Coordinates of N, CA and C in Angstrom, one line a residue:
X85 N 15.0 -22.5 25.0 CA 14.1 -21.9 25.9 C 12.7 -22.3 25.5
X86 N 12.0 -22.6 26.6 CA 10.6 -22.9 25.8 C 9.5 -22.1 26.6
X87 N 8.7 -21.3 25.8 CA 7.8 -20.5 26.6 C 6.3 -21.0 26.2
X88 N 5.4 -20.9 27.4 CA 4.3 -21.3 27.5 C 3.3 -20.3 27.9
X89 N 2.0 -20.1 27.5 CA 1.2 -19.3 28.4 C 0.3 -20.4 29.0
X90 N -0.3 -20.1 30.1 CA -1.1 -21.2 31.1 C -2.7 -20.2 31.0
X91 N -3.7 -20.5 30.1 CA -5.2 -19.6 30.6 C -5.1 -20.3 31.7
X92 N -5.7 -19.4 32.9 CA -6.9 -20.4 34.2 C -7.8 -19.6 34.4
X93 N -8.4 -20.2 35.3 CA -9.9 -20.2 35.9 C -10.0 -20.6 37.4
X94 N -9.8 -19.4 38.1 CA -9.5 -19.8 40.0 C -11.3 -19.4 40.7
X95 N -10.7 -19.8 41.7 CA -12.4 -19.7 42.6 C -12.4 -18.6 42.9
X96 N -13.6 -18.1 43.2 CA -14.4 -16.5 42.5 C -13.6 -16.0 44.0
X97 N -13.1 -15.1 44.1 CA -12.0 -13.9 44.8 C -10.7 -14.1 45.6
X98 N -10.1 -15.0 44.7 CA -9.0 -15.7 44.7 C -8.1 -15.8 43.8
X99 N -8.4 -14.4 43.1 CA -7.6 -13.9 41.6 C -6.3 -13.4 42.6
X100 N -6.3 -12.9 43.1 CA -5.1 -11.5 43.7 C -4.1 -12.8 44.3
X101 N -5.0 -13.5 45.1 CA -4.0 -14.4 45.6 C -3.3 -15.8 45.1
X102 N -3.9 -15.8 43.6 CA -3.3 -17.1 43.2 C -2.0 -16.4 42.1
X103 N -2.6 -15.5 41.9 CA -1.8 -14.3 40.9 C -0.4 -13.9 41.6
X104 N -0.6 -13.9 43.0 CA 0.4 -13.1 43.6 C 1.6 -14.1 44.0
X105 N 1.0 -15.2 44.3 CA 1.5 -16.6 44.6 C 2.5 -16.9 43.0
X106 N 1.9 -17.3 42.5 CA 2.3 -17.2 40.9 C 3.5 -16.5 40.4
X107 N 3.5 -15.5 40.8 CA 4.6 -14.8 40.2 C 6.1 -14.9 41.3
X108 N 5.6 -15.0 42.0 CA 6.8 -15.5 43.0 C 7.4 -17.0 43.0
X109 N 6.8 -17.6 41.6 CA 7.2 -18.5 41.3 C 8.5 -19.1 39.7
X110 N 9.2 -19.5 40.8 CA 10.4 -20.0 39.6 C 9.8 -20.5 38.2
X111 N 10.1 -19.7 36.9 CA 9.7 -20.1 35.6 C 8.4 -19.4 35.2
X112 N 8.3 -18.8 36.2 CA 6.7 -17.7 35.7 C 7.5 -16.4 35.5
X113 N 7.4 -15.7 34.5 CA 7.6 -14.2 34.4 C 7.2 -13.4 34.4
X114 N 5.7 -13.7 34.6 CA 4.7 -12.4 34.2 C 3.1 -13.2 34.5
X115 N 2.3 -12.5 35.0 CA 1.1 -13.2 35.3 C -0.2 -11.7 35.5
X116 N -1.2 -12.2 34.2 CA -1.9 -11.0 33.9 C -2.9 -11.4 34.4
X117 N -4.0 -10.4 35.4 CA -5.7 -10.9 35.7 C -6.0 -9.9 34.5
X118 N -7.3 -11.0 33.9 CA -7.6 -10.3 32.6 C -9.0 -11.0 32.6
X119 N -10.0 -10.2 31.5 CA -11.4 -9.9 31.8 C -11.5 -11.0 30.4
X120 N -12.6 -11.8 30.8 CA -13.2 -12.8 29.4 C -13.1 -14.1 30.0
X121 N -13.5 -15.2 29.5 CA -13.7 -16.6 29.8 C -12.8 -17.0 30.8
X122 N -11.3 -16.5 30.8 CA -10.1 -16.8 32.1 C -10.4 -15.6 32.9
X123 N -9.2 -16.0 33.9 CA -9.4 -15.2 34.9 C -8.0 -14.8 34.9
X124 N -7.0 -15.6 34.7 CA -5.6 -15.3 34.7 C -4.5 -15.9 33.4
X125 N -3.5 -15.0 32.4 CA -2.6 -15.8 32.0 C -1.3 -15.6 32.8
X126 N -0.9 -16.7 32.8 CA 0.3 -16.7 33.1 C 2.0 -17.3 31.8
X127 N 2.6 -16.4 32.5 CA 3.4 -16.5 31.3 C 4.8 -17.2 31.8
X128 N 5.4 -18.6 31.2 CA 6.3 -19.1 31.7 C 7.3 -19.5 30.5
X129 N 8.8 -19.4 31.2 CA 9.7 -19.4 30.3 C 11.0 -20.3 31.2
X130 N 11.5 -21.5 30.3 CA 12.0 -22.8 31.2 C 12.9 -23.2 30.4
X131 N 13.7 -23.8 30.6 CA 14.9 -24.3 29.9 C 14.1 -25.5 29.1
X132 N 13.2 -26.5 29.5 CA 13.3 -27.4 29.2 C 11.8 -28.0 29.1
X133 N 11.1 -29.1 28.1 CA 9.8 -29.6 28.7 C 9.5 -29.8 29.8
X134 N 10.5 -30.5 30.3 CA 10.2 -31.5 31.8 C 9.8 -30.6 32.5
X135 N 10.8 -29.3 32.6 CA 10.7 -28.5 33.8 C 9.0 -27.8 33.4
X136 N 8.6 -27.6 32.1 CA 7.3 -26.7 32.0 C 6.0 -28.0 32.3
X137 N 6.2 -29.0 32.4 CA 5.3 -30.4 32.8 C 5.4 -30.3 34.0
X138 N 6.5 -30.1 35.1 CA 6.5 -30.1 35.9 C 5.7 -29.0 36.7
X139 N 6.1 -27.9 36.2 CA 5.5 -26.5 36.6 C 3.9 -26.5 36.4
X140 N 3.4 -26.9 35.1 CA 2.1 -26.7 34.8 C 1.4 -27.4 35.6
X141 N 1.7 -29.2 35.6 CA 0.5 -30.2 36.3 C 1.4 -30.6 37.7
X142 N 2.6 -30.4 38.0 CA 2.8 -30.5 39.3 C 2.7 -29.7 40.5
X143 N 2.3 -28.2 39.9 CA 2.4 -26.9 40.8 C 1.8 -26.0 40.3
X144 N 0.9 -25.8 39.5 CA -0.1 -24.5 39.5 C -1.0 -25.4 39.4
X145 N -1.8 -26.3 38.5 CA -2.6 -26.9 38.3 C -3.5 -27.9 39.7
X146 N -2.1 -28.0 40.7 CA -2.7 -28.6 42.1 C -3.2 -27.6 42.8
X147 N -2.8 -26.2 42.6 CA -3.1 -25.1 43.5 C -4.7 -25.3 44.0
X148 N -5.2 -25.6 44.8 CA -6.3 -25.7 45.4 C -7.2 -25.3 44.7
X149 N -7.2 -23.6 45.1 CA -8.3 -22.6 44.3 C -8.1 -22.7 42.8
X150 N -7.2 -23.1 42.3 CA -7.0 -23.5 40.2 C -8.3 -23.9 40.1
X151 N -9.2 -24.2 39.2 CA -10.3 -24.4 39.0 C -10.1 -25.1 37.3
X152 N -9.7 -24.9 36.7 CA -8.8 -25.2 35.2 C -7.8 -24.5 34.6
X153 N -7.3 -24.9 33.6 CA -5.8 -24.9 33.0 C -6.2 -25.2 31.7
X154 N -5.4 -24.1 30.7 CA -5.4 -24.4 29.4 C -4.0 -24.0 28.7
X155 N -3.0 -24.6 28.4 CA -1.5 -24.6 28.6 C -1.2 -24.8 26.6
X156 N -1.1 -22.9 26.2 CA 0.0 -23.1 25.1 C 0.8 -22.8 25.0
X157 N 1.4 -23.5 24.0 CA 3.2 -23.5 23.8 C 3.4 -22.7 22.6
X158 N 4.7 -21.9 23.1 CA 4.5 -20.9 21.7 C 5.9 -22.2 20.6
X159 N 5.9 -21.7 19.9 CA 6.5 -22.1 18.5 C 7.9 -20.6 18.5
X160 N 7.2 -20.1 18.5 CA 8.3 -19.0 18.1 C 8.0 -17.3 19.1
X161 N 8.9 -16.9 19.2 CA 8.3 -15.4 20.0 C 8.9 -14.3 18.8
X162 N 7.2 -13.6 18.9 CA 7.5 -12.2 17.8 C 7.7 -11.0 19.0
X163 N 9.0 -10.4 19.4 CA 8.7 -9.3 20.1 C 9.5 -8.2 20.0
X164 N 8.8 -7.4 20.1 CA 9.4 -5.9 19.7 C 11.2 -6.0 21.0
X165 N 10.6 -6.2 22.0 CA 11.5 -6.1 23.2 C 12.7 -7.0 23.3
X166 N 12.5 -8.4 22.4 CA 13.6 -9.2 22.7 C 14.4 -8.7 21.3
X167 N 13.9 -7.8 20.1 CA 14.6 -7.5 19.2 C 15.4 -6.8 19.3
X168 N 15.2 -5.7 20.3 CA 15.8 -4.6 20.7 C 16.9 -4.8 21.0
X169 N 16.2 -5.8 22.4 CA 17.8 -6.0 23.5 C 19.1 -6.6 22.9
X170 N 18.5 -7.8 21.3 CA 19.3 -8.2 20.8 C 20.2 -7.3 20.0
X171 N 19.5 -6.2 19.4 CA 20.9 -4.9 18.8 C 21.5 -4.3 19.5
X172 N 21.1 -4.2 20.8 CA 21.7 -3.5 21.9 C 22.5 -3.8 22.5
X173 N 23.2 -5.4 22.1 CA 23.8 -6.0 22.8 C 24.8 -6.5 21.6
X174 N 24.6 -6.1 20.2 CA 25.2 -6.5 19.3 C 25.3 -7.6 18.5
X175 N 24.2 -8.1 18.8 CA 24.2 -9.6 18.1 C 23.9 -9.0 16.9

């Protein structure tokens, strides 16, 4: 699995609707409007490179109102939630 977060930067009152757009989108799981230099992360999680190259510069990054893109890749995920689910399920 490879997970990514995407910073952007959309045209000024076109947070709600790139955000809302966004999450109704395959490989996005979560998408935060947040206050500081961005305007939105979005959070994506994909089987594969191809598919997160594809997603990043072939379909959010053309979105019209996108204004820029700053695309990190995590290495590893620290989370309280995926630890859980894993004892809960017995691994």
């Amino acid at each position: 699995m490879v997970t990514a977060m995407v910073l952007m930067t959309v045209a000024r009152g076109k947070v709600q609707q790139i955000g809302s757009a966004l999450a109704d989108t395959d490989g996005v799981t979560e998408v935060f409007s947040i206050a500081g230099r961005y305007d939105l992360v979005v959070l994506i999680r994909v089987k594969t490179n191809e598919e997160l190259a594809e997603l990043v510069t072939g379909r959010i990054a053309s979105l019209e109102d996108v204004t820029s893109t700053e695309t990190l890749m995590a290495f590893k995920v620290y989370s309280r939630h995926d630890l859980e689910a894993m004892f809960s399920i017995g691994v």
